[in-house]
Short mmCIF file of N, CA and C in Angstrom, two decimals:
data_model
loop_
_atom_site.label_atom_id
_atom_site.label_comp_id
_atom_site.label_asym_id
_atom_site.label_seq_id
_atom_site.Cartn_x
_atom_site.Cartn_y
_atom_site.Cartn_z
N UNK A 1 -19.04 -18.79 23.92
CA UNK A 1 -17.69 -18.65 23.36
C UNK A 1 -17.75 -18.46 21.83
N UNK A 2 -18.55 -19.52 21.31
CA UNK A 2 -18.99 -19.26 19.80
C UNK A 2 -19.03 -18.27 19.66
N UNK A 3 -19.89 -16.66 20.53
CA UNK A 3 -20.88 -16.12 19.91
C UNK A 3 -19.57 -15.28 19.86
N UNK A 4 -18.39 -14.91 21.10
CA UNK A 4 -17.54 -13.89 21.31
C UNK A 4 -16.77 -14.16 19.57
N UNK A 5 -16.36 -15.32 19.43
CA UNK A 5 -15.49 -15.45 17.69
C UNK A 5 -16.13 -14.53 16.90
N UNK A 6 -17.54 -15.00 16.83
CA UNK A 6 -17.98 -14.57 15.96
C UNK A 6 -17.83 -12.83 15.85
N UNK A 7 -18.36 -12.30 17.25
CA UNK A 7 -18.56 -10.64 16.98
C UNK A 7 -16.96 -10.17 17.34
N UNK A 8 -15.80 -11.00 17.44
CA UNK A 8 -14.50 -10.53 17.47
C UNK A 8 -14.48 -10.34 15.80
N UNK A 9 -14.87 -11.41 14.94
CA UNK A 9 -14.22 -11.31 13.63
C UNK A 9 -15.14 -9.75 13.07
N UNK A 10 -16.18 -10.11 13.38
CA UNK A 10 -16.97 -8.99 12.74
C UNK A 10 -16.56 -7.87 13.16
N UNK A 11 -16.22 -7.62 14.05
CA UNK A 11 -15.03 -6.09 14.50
C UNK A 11 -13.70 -5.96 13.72
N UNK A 12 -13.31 -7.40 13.63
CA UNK A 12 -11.70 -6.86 13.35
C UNK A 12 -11.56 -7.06 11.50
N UNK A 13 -12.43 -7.70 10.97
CA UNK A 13 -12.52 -8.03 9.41
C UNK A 13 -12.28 -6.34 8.72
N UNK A 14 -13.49 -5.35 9.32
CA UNK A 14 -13.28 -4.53 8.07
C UNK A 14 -12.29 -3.52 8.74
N UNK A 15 -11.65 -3.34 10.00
CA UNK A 15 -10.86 -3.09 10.24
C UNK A 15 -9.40 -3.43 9.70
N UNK A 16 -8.79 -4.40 9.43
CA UNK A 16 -8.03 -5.18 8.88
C UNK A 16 -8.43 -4.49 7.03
N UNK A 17 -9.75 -5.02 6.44
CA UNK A 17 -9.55 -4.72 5.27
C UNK A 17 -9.79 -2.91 5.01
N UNK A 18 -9.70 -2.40 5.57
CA UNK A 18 -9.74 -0.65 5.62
C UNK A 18 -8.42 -0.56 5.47
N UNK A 19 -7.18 -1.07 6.31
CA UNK A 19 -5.44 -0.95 6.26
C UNK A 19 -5.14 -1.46 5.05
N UNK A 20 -6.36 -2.26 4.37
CA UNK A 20 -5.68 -2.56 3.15
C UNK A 20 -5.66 -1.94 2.06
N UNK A 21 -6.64 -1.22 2.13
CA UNK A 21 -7.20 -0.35 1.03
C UNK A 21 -6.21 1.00 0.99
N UNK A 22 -5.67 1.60 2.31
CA UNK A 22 -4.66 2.76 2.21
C UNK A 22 -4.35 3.25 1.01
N UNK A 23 -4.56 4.52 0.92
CA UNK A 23 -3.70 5.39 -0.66
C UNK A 23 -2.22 5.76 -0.61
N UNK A 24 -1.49 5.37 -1.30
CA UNK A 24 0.19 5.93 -1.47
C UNK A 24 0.76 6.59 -2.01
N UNK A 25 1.20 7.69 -1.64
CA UNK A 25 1.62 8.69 -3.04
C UNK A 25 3.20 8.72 -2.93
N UNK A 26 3.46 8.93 -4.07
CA UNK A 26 4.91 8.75 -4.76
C UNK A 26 5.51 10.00 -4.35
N UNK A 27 7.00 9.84 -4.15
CA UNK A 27 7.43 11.13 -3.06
C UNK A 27 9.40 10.68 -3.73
N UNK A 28 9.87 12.06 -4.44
CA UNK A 28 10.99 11.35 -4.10
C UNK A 28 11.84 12.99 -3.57
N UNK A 29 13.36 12.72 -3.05
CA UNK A 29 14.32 13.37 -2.33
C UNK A 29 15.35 13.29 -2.64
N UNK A 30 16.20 13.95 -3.64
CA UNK A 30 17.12 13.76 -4.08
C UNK A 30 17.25 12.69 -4.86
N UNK A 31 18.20 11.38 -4.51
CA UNK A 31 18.63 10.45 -5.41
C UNK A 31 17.24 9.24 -4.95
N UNK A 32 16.23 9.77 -3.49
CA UNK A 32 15.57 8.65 -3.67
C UNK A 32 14.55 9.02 -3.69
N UNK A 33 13.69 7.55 -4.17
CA UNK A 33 11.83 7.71 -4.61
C UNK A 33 11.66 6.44 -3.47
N UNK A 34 10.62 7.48 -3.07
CA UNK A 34 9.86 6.34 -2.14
C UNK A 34 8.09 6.55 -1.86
N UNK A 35 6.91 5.56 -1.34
CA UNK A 35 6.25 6.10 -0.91
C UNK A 35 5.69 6.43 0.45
N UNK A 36 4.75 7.44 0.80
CA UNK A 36 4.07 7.65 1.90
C UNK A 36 2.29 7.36 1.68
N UNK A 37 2.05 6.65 2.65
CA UNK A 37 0.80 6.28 2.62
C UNK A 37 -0.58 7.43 3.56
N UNK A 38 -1.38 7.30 3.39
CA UNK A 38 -2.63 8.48 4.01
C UNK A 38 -2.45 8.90 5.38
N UNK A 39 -1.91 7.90 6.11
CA UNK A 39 -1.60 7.82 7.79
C UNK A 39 -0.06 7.87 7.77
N UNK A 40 0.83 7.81 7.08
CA UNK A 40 1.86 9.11 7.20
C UNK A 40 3.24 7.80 7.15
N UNK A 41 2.84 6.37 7.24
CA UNK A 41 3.78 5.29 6.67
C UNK A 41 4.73 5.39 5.64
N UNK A 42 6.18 5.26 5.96
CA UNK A 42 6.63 5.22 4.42
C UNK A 42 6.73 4.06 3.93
N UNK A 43 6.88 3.78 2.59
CA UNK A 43 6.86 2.53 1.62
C UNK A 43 7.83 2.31 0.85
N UNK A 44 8.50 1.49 0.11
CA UNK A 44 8.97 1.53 -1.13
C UNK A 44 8.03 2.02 -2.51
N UNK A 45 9.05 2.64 -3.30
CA UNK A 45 8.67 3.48 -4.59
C UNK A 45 7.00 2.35 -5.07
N UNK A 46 7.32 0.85 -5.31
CA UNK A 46 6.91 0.05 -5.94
C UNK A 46 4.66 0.42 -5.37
N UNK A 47 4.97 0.63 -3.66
CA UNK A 47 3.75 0.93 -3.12
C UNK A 47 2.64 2.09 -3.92
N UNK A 48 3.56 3.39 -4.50
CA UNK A 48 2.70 4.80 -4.81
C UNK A 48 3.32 5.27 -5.91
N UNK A 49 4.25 4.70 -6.00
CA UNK A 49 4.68 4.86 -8.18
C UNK A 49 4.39 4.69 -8.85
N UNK A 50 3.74 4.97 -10.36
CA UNK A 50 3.60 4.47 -11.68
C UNK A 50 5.25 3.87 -11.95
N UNK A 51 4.71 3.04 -12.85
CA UNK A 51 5.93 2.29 -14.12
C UNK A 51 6.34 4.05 -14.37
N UNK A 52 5.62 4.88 -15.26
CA UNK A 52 6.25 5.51 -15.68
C UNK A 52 7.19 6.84 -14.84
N UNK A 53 6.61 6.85 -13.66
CA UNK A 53 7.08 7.73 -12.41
C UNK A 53 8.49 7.34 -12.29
N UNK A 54 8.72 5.81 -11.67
CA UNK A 54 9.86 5.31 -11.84
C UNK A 54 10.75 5.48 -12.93
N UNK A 55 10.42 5.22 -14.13
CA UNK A 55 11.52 5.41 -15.39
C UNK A 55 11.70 6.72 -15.64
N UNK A 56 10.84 7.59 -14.77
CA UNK A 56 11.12 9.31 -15.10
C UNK A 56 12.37 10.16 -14.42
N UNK A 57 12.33 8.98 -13.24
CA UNK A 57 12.92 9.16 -11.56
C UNK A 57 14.56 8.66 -12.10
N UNK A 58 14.66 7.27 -12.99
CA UNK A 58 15.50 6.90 -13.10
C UNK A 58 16.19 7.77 -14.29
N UNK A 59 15.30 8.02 -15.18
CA UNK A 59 16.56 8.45 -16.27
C UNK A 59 16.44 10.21 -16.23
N UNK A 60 16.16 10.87 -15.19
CA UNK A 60 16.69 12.30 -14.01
C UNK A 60 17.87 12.09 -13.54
N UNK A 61 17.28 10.89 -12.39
CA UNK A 61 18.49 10.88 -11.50
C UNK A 61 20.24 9.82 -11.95
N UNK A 62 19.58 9.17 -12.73
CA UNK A 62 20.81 8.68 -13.19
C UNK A 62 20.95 8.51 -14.99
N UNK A 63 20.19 9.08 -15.74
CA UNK A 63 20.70 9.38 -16.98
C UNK A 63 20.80 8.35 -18.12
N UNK A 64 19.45 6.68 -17.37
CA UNK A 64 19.38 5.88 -18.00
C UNK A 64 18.31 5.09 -17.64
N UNK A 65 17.87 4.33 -17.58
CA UNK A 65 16.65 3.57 -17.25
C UNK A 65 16.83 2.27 -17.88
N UNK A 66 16.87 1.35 -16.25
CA UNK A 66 17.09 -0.14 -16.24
C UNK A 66 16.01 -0.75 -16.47
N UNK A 67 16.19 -0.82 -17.62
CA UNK A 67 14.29 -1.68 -18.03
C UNK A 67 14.51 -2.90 -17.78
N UNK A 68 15.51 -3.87 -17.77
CA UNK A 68 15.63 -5.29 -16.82
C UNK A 68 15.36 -5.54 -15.32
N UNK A 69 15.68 -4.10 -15.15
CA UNK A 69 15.79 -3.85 -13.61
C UNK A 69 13.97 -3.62 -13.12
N UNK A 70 13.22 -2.64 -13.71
CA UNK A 70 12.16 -2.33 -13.90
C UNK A 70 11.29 -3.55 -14.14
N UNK A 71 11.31 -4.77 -15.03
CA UNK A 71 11.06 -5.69 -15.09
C UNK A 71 10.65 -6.53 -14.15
N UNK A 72 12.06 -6.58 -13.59
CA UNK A 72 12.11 -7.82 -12.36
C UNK A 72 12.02 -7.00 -11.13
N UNK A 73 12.17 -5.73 -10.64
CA UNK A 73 11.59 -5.17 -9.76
C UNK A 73 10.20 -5.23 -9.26
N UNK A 74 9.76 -4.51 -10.27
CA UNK A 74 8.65 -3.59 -10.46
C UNK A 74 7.82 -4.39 -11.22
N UNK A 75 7.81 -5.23 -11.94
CA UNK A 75 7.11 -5.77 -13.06
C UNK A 75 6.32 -4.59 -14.14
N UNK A 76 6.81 -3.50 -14.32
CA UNK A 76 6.86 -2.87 -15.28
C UNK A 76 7.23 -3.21 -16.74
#
């Protein structure tokens, strides 16, 4: 039983840490930014955005940029 733990973890460890590693690219559509990840997941902006992607997105689409908002969002 020991031995099954053991070669379960060793299967599912770098499996598990491979989903973690995923790349996200920044994607936006009109009024929204969001991301998509390598296997075709979407995300929030915060996943595949730069700080500066976002403040580019914001003061386009709305003509100002919430740097409080950006802050406590985003930690930008």
């Amino acid at each position: 039983m020991k031995y099954n733990i053991h070669l379960l973890l060793i299967i599912l460890v770098p499996i598990f840490l491979a989903s973690c590693g995923e790349k996200w690219t920044c994607h936006t559509k009109e009024k929204t930014m969001f991301s998509i990840s390598e296997s075709g997941k979407l995300g929030s902006a915060e996943k595949g955005c730069s700080c500066e992607e976002i403040r580019s997105f914001e003061l386009e689409t709305f003509g100002e940029v919430d740097e409080e908002g950006l802050e406590n969002d985003f930690d930008c």
